[in-house]
Amino acid sequence: IVLNLLSNAVKFTRPGGTVTVDARVTTWPEAFDRDTDGDDSCVALTIADDGIGIAEEHFARIFEPFTQIETDGRNPYTREQSGTGLGLPISRQLATLMGGALTVESTVGSGSRFTLWVPMARPVGAIAVASPA
């Protein structure tokens, strides 16, 4: 997931642009409406860029398989970039399978912020290690 998000950030950021990574322990945003059994801790890993950005009306579509967003032709960094349109759908599915989520915030011309939200790992118990006989 992280490799895909970093790859996309670099691919859609103009030369000389900026890509940043931020990881923090936080709590689940209220919008997720999760049953956290009293522990609402999670890890939020955000990858942001100051690249071409995505129009809000395309947010749902970018997570559909084989979808790539076209623009009006004024942006030289869209169809010039290759890809199958599977990276974000697979990344979101993996995040969901881990009990997390993948979200996007973006403004055309100003860049994008993708955040991977994953639950904190909970210790299961002591791991028994067998001694060599």
PDB file of C-alpha atoms in Angstrom, residues 1-80:
ATOM      1  CA  ILE A   1       0.000   0.000   0.000  1.00  0.00           C
ATOM      2  CA  VAL A   2       2.726   2.436   1.015  1.00  0.00           C
ATOM      3  CA  LEU A   3       4.822   1.654  -2.050  1.00  0.00           C
ATOM      4  CA  ASN A   4       1.819   2.253  -4.318  1.00  0.00           C
ATOM      5  CA  LEU A   5       0.943   5.556  -2.627  1.00  0.00           C
ATOM      6  CA  LEU A   6       4.554   6.764  -2.797  1.00  0.00           C
ATOM      7  CA  SER A   7       4.839   5.713  -6.436  1.00  0.00           C
ATOM      8  CA  ASN A   8       1.651   7.604  -7.338  1.00  0.00           C
ATOM      9  CA  ALA A   9       2.763  10.700  -5.420  1.00  0.00           C
ATOM     10  CA  VAL A  10       6.069  10.799  -7.285  1.00  0.00           C
ATOM     11  CA  LYS A  11       4.456   9.990 -10.639  1.00  0.00           C
ATOM     12  CA  PHE A  12       1.912  12.820 -10.425  1.00  0.00           C
ATOM     13  CA  THR A  13       4.155  15.492  -8.903  1.00  0.00           C
ATOM     14  CA  ARG A  14       5.914  17.901 -11.229  1.00  0.00           C
ATOM     15  CA  PRO A  15       9.732  17.937 -11.316  1.00  0.00           C
ATOM     16  CA  GLY A  16      10.979  19.879  -8.296  1.00  0.00           C
ATOM     17  CA  GLY A  17       7.743  19.229  -6.389  1.00  0.00           C
ATOM     18  CA  THR A  18       7.426  17.824  -2.893  1.00  0.00           C
ATOM     19  CA  VAL A  19       6.241  14.486  -1.500  1.00  0.00           C
ATOM     20  CA  THR A  20       5.913  14.120   2.272  1.00  0.00           C
ATOM     21  CA  VAL A  21       5.263  11.153   4.548  1.00  0.00           C
ATOM     22  CA  ASP A  22       3.773  11.467   8.017  1.00  0.00           C
ATOM     23  CA  ALA A  23       3.031   8.608  10.415  1.00  0.00           C
ATOM     24  CA  ARG A  24       1.347   9.078  13.751  1.00  0.00           C
ATOM     25  CA  VAL A  25      -0.594   7.238  16.413  1.00  0.00           C
ATOM     26  CA  THR A  26      -4.014   8.828  16.706  1.00  0.00           C
ATOM     27  CA  THR A  27      -7.673   7.951  17.180  1.00  0.00           C
ATOM     28  CA  TRP A  28     -10.153   6.878  14.545  1.00  0.00           C
ATOM     29  CA  PRO A  29     -12.012   9.838  13.051  1.00  0.00           C
ATOM     30  CA  GLU A  30     -15.701   9.919  14.028  1.00  0.00           C
ATOM     31  CA  ALA A  31     -16.646   9.562  10.363  1.00  0.00           C
ATOM     32  CA  PHE A  32     -15.521   5.911  10.440  1.00  0.00           C
ATOM     33  CA  ASP A  33     -18.137   5.047  13.090  1.00  0.00           C
ATOM     34  CA  ARG A  34     -16.162   2.019  14.317  1.00  0.00           C
ATOM     35  CA  ASP A  35     -16.838  -0.330  17.198  1.00  0.00           C
ATOM     36  CA  THR A  36     -13.417  -0.121  18.852  1.00  0.00           C
ATOM     37  CA  ASP A  37     -14.142  -2.066  22.050  1.00  0.00           C
ATOM     38  CA  GLY A  38     -12.914   0.891  24.076  1.00  0.00           C
ATOM     39  CA  ASP A  39      -9.595   1.229  22.247  1.00  0.00           C
ATOM     40  CA  ASP A  40      -9.931   3.740  19.448  1.00  0.00           C
ATOM     41  CA  SER A  41      -6.182   3.949  18.726  1.00  0.00           C
ATOM     42  CA  CYS A  42      -4.943   3.636  15.193  1.00  0.00           C
ATOM     43  CA  VAL A  43      -1.970   4.486  13.047  1.00  0.00           C
ATOM     44  CA  ALA A  44      -2.481   7.100  10.337  1.00  0.00           C
ATOM     45  CA  LEU A  45       0.144   7.123   7.594  1.00  0.00           C
ATOM     46  CA  THR A  46      -0.281  10.066   5.225  1.00  0.00           C
ATOM     47  CA  ILE A  47       1.499  10.524   1.923  1.00  0.00           C
ATOM     48  CA  ALA A  48       1.011  13.996   0.491  1.00  0.00           C
ATOM     49  CA  ASP A  49       2.240  15.704  -2.646  1.00  0.00           C
ATOM     50  CA  ASP A  50       1.950  19.098  -4.299  1.00  0.00           C
ATOM     51  CA  GLY A  51       1.231  17.529  -7.674  1.00  0.00           C
ATOM     52  CA  ILE A  52      -1.637  17.711 -10.126  1.00  0.00           C
ATOM     53  CA  GLY A  53      -4.402  16.804  -7.675  1.00  0.00           C
ATOM     54  CA  ILE A  54      -7.739  15.094  -8.228  1.00  0.00           C
ATOM     55  CA  ALA A  55     -11.146  16.728  -8.548  1.00  0.00           C
ATOM     56  CA  GLU A  56     -13.503  15.777  -5.711  1.00  0.00           C
ATOM     57  CA  GLU A  57     -16.059  14.341  -8.125  1.00  0.00           C
ATOM     58  CA  HIS A  58     -13.493  11.663  -9.052  1.00  0.00           C
ATOM     59  CA  PHE A  59     -12.687  10.506  -5.499  1.00  0.00           C
ATOM     60  CA  ALA A  60     -14.951   7.437  -5.651  1.00  0.00           C
ATOM     61  CA  ARG A  61     -13.897   6.511  -9.192  1.00  0.00           C
ATOM     62  CA  ILE A  62     -10.159   6.363  -8.456  1.00  0.00           C
ATOM     63  CA  PHE A  63     -10.845   3.389  -6.189  1.00  0.00           C
ATOM     64  CA  GLU A  64     -12.656   1.458  -8.958  1.00  0.00           C
ATOM     65  CA  PRO A  65     -10.575  -1.149 -10.852  1.00  0.00           C
ATOM     66  CA  PHE A  66      -9.117  -0.155 -14.228  1.00  0.00           C
ATOM     67  CA  THR A  67     -10.118   3.503 -13.818  1.00  0.00           C
ATOM     68  CA  GLN A  68      -7.827   6.358 -14.697  1.00  0.00           C
ATOM     69  CA  ILE A  69      -8.970   9.942 -14.548  1.00  0.00           C
ATOM     70  CA  GLU A  70      -8.802  12.038 -17.698  1.00  0.00           C
ATOM     71  CA  THR A  71      -8.599  15.824 -17.605  1.00  0.00           C
ATOM     72  CA  ASP A  72      -9.411  18.526 -20.098  1.00  0.00           C
ATOM     73  CA  GLY A  73      -5.997  18.254 -21.731  1.00  0.00           C
ATOM     74  CA  ARG A  74      -4.422  21.265 -20.019  1.00  0.00           C
ATOM     75  CA  ASN A  75      -2.574  19.026 -17.580  1.00  0.00           C
ATOM     76  CA  PRO A  76       0.500  17.333 -19.113  1.00  0.00           C
ATOM     77  CA  TYR A  77       0.876  14.849 -16.234  1.00  0.00           C
ATOM     78  CA  THR A  78      -2.189  12.650 -16.715  1.00  0.00           C
ATOM     79  CA  ARG A  79      -2.323  10.276 -19.697  1.00  0.00           C
ATOM     80  CA  GLU A  80       1.418  10.636 -20.126  1.00  0.00           C
TER      81      GLU A  80
END
